[in-house]
Amino acid sequence: DAKTTQPTSMDCAEGRAANLPCNHSTISGNEYVYWYRQIHSQGPQYIIHGLKNNETNEMASLIITEDRKSSTLILPHATLRDTAVYYCIVSSYNTDKLIFGTGTRLQVFP
Amino acid sequence: EAGVAQSPRYKIIEKRQSVAFWCNPISGHATLYWYQQILGQGPKLLIQFQNNGVVDDSQLPKDRFSAERLKGVDSTLKIQPAKLEDSAVYLCASSRTGMNEQFFGPGTRLTVL
């Protein structure tokens, strides 16, 4: 079973920041938070991951709370191409296993 | 670098028939995964290979599903005989050893009538 809780769906205006929350209250000390997204009719795509520090790459930023029980994925300037299902996954770094939940369906509108 | 390749992209069969899917992972990726994604759900891991050995096949319905990765590169997933509930997208992914950044192929959409 997935160990994360995400809203079923969210909307965001194009050009605005999209903030996608994720709860992972049972996360263990050696578990990372991973984010993937899946655009319609494509396979999932890795976005970012983190342990306890905030992370940023060319796609997004990941903010993890100090107690590590929740996190937020931030797409700073959402575009229509960011419309997708976003999955938040908790996993130990060396287990190579990802357990997907049902994710958050993000709709970016003009 | 080239991505994960899968074929066919679509397949329609009748129940009780057989079907096979093929996957070519990214060059140098030792770990290969097969996932099943039913409409409206997230992908579910069926089997994980490390080179040509099986690491985890606990979710693979072994009475009808089989998979192999004979030379540690390409892999095939077979269903025999297919059931209606096998209708899904079958995704192949690969990663470097010990890395949870998995690269996914486009998937094969299977419809069982």
Coordinates of C-alpha atoms in Angstrom, one line a residue:
Chain A
D1 CA 0.0 0.0 0.0
A2 CA 1.1 3.5 -0.8
K3 CA 2.4 5.3 2.3
T4 CA 1.4 8.8 1.1
T5 CA -1.8 10.8 0.9
Q6 CA -2.4 13.3 -1.9
P7 CA -5.5 15.3 -3.0
T8 CA -7.3 13.7 -5.9
S9 CA -7.2 16.7 -8.1
M10 CA -6.0 20.4 -8.3
D11 CA -6.3 23.2 -10.8
C12 CA -3.7 25.9 -11.6
A13 CA -3.7 28.9 -13.9
E14 CA -1.0 29.0 -16.5
G15 CA 2.0 31.0 -15.4
R16 CA 1.2 30.7 -11.7
A17 CA 2.9 28.4 -9.2
A18 CA 1.4 25.0 -8.7
N19 CA 1.9 23.7 -5.1
L20 CA 1.1 20.0 -4.8
P21 CA 0.9 18.7 -1.2
C22 CA 1.7 15.3 0.1
N23 CA 1.3 13.7 3.5
H24 CA 3.7 11.0 4.6
S25 CA 3.2 10.9 8.4
T26 CA 4.7 7.4 8.8
I27 CA 7.9 8.1 6.9
S28 CA 11.1 6.4 8.3
G29 CA 14.4 8.0 8.9
N30 CA 16.0 6.3 5.9
E31 CA 13.2 6.9 3.4
Y32 CA 13.3 9.5 0.7
V33 CA 10.4 11.4 -0.9
Y34 CA 10.2 11.0 -4.6
W35 CA 8.0 12.8 -7.1
Y36 CA 7.0 11.5 -10.5
R37 CA 4.5 12.7 -13.0
Q38 CA 2.6 11.0 -15.8
I39 CA 1.4 12.9 -18.7
H40 CA -1.6 11.4 -20.6
S41 CA -0.6 8.3 -22.6
Q42 CA 3.0 8.4 -21.5
G43 CA 5.0 6.5 -18.9
P44 CA 5.8 8.2 -15.5
Q45 CA 8.7 10.7 -15.5
Y46 CA 11.0 11.3 -12.6
I47 CA 10.9 14.9 -11.2
I48 CA 12.8 15.2 -8.0
H49 CA 13.6 13.6 -4.7
G50 CA 14.8 14.6 -1.2
L51 CA 15.5 13.3 2.2
K52 CA 15.1 16.2 4.6
N53 CA 16.6 19.3 2.9
N54 CA 14.7 21.3 0.4
E55 CA 15.7 20.5 -3.2
T56 CA 15.5 22.3 -6.5
N57 CA 16.2 21.3 -10.1
E58 CA 15.3 22.6 -13.5
M59 CA 11.8 21.1 -13.2
A60 CA 10.6 21.8 -9.7
S61 CA 11.3 22.5 -6.1
L62 CA 10.6 20.1 -3.2
I63 CA 9.9 21.5 0.2
I64 CA 10.0 19.0 3.1
T65 CA 8.7 20.0 6.5
E66 CA 11.1 19.8 9.4
D67 CA 9.3 16.8 10.9
R68 CA 9.4 15.2 7.4
K69 CA 5.7 14.2 7.7
S70 CA 4.7 16.2 4.7
S71 CA 6.1 17.8 1.6
T72 CA 5.1 20.1 -1.2
L73 CA 6.2 20.0 -4.9
I74 CA 6.3 23.4 -6.4
L75 CA 6.2 24.0 -10.2
P76 CA 7.1 27.7 -10.2
H77 CA 5.5 28.8 -13.5
A78 CA 3.0 26.1 -14.6
T79 CA 2.4 25.6 -18.3
L80 CA -0.3 23.7 -20.1
R81 CA 2.3 20.9 -20.6
D82 CA 2.5 20.4 -16.9
T83 CA -1.1 19.0 -16.9
A84 CA -0.5 15.5 -15.6
V85 CA -1.0 13.1 -12.7
Y86 CA 1.7 13.8 -10.0
Y87 CA 2.8 10.9 -7.7
C88 CA 4.4 11.4 -4.3
I89 CA 6.3 8.2 -3.3
V90 CA 8.2 7.3 -0.1
S91 CA 11.0 4.8 -0.6
S92 CA 14.3 3.7 0.9
Y93 CA 17.1 4.8 -1.4
N94 CA 18.6 1.5 -2.1
T95 CA 15.5 -0.7 -2.3
D96 CA 14.9 0.3 -6.0
K97 CA 11.2 0.0 -5.3
L98 CA 8.5 2.5 -6.0
I99 CA 4.9 2.0 -4.8
F100 CA 2.6 4.3 -6.7
G101 CA -0.7 5.6 -5.2
T102 CA -3.4 7.2 -7.3
G103 CA -1.6 10.6 -7.3
T104 CA -2.9 14.2 -7.8
R105 CA -4.4 15.1 -11.2
L106 CA -3.1 18.6 -11.9
Q107 CA -5.1 20.5 -14.6
V108 CA -3.3 23.7 -15.8
F109 CA -5.8 26.1 -17.5
P110 CA -5.1 29.1 -19.8
Chain B
E1 CA 20.7 8.9 -24.6
A2 CA 17.9 6.7 -26.1
G3 CA 15.0 6.0 -23.8
V4 CA 13.3 2.8 -22.9
A5 CA 11.7 1.2 -25.9
Q6 CA 8.6 -1.0 -25.8
S7 CA 6.6 -2.8 -28.4
P8 CA 3.9 -3.2 -29.5
R9 CA 2.3 0.1 -28.4
Y10 CA -1.2 -1.4 -28.6
K11 CA -2.6 -4.9 -28.6
I12 CA -6.1 -6.2 -28.8
I13 CA -6.7 -9.9 -28.1
E14 CA -9.6 -12.2 -27.0
K15 CA -9.7 -13.8 -23.6
R16 CA -7.8 -17.1 -23.3
Q17 CA -5.3 -16.0 -26.1
S18 CA -1.6 -15.4 -25.4
V19 CA 0.3 -12.1 -25.8
A20 CA 3.9 -11.0 -25.4
F21 CA 5.4 -7.6 -24.8
W22 CA 9.0 -6.6 -25.4
C23 CA 11.2 -4.0 -23.6
N24 CA 14.7 -2.7 -24.4
P25 CA 16.0 -0.7 -21.4
I26 CA 18.4 2.2 -21.5
S27 CA 22.0 1.0 -22.2
G28 CA 23.9 0.3 -19.0
H29 CA 20.9 0.1 -16.8
A30 CA 21.1 -3.2 -14.8
T31 CA 17.7 -3.0 -13.2
L32 CA 14.6 -3.6 -15.2
Y33 CA 11.0 -3.4 -14.0
W34 CA 7.6 -4.4 -15.4
Y35 CA 4.5 -2.6 -14.1
Q36 CA 0.8 -3.0 -14.7
Q37 CA -1.3 0.1 -14.8
I38 CA -5.1 -0.3 -14.7
L39 CA -7.2 2.6 -15.8
G40 CA -7.5 5.2 -13.0
Q41 CA -4.8 3.6 -10.8
G42 CA -1.1 4.1 -10.3
P43 CA 1.4 1.6 -11.8
K44 CA 1.8 -1.6 -9.9
L45 CA 5.1 -3.5 -9.9
L46 CA 4.9 -7.0 -11.4
I47 CA 8.5 -8.0 -11.5
Q48 CA 12.0 -6.6 -11.0
F49 CA 15.2 -7.9 -12.6
Q50 CA 18.8 -7.2 -11.6
N51 CA 20.8 -8.0 -14.7
N52 CA 19.2 -11.4 -15.7
G53 CA 18.1 -12.4 -12.2
V54 CA 14.7 -11.9 -10.6
V55 CA 14.8 -9.6 -7.5
D56 CA 11.1 -9.4 -6.8
D57 CA 8.2 -11.1 -8.5
S58 CA 5.9 -11.2 -5.5
Q59 CA 3.1 -9.4 -7.4
L60 CA 3.3 -11.4 -10.6
P61 CA 0.4 -13.8 -11.2
K62 CA 2.6 -16.7 -11.9
D63 CA -0.2 -19.0 -13.1
R64 CA -0.6 -16.9 -16.2
F65 CA 2.2 -14.3 -16.3
S66 CA 5.9 -15.0 -17.1
A67 CA 8.9 -12.8 -17.8
E68 CA 12.4 -13.3 -18.7
R69 CA 15.6 -11.3 -19.3
L70 CA 17.9 -13.9 -20.7
K71 CA 21.0 -11.8 -21.5
G72 CA 20.5 -9.1 -18.9
V73 CA 19.4 -6.6 -21.5
D74 CA 16.0 -7.0 -23.3
S75 CA 13.1 -8.4 -21.6
T76 CA 9.8 -10.0 -22.5
L77 CA 6.6 -10.3 -20.5
K78 CA 4.1 -12.9 -21.5
I79 CA 0.4 -13.5 -20.5
Q80 CA -1.0 -17.0 -21.2
P81 CA -4.0 -17.3 -21.1
A82 CA -5.3 -13.7 -20.9
K83 CA -8.3 -12.7 -18.8
L84 CA -10.6 -9.7 -19.2
E85 CA -9.0 -8.2 -16.0
D86 CA -5.6 -8.1 -17.7
S87 CA -6.7 -5.1 -19.8
A88 CA -4.2 -2.5 -18.7
V89 CA -1.1 -0.6 -19.8
Y90 CA 2.1 -2.5 -19.3
L91 CA 5.0 -0.3 -18.5
C92 CA 8.7 -1.2 -18.6
A93 CA 11.2 0.9 -16.7
S94 CA 14.9 0.7 -16.1
S95 CA 17.4 2.2 -13.7
R96 CA 21.0 2.1 -12.6
T97 CA 21.7 -0.2 -9.7
G98 CA 20.7 1.2 -6.4
M99 CA 19.0 4.3 -7.9
N100 CA 15.3 5.0 -7.5
E101 CA 15.3 7.3 -10.5
Q102 CA 13.5 5.0 -12.9
F103 CA 13.1 5.7 -16.6
F104 CA 9.8 4.5 -18.1
G105 CA 8.9 3.5 -21.6
P106 CA 5.7 4.6 -23.3
G107 CA 3.9 1.4 -22.3
T108 CA 1.8 -1.2 -24.2
R109 CA -1.9 -0.8 -24.0
L110 CA -3.5 -4.2 -23.8
T111 CA -7.3 -4.7 -24.4
V112 CA -8.7 -8.2 -23.7
L113 CA -12.1 -8.8 -25.2

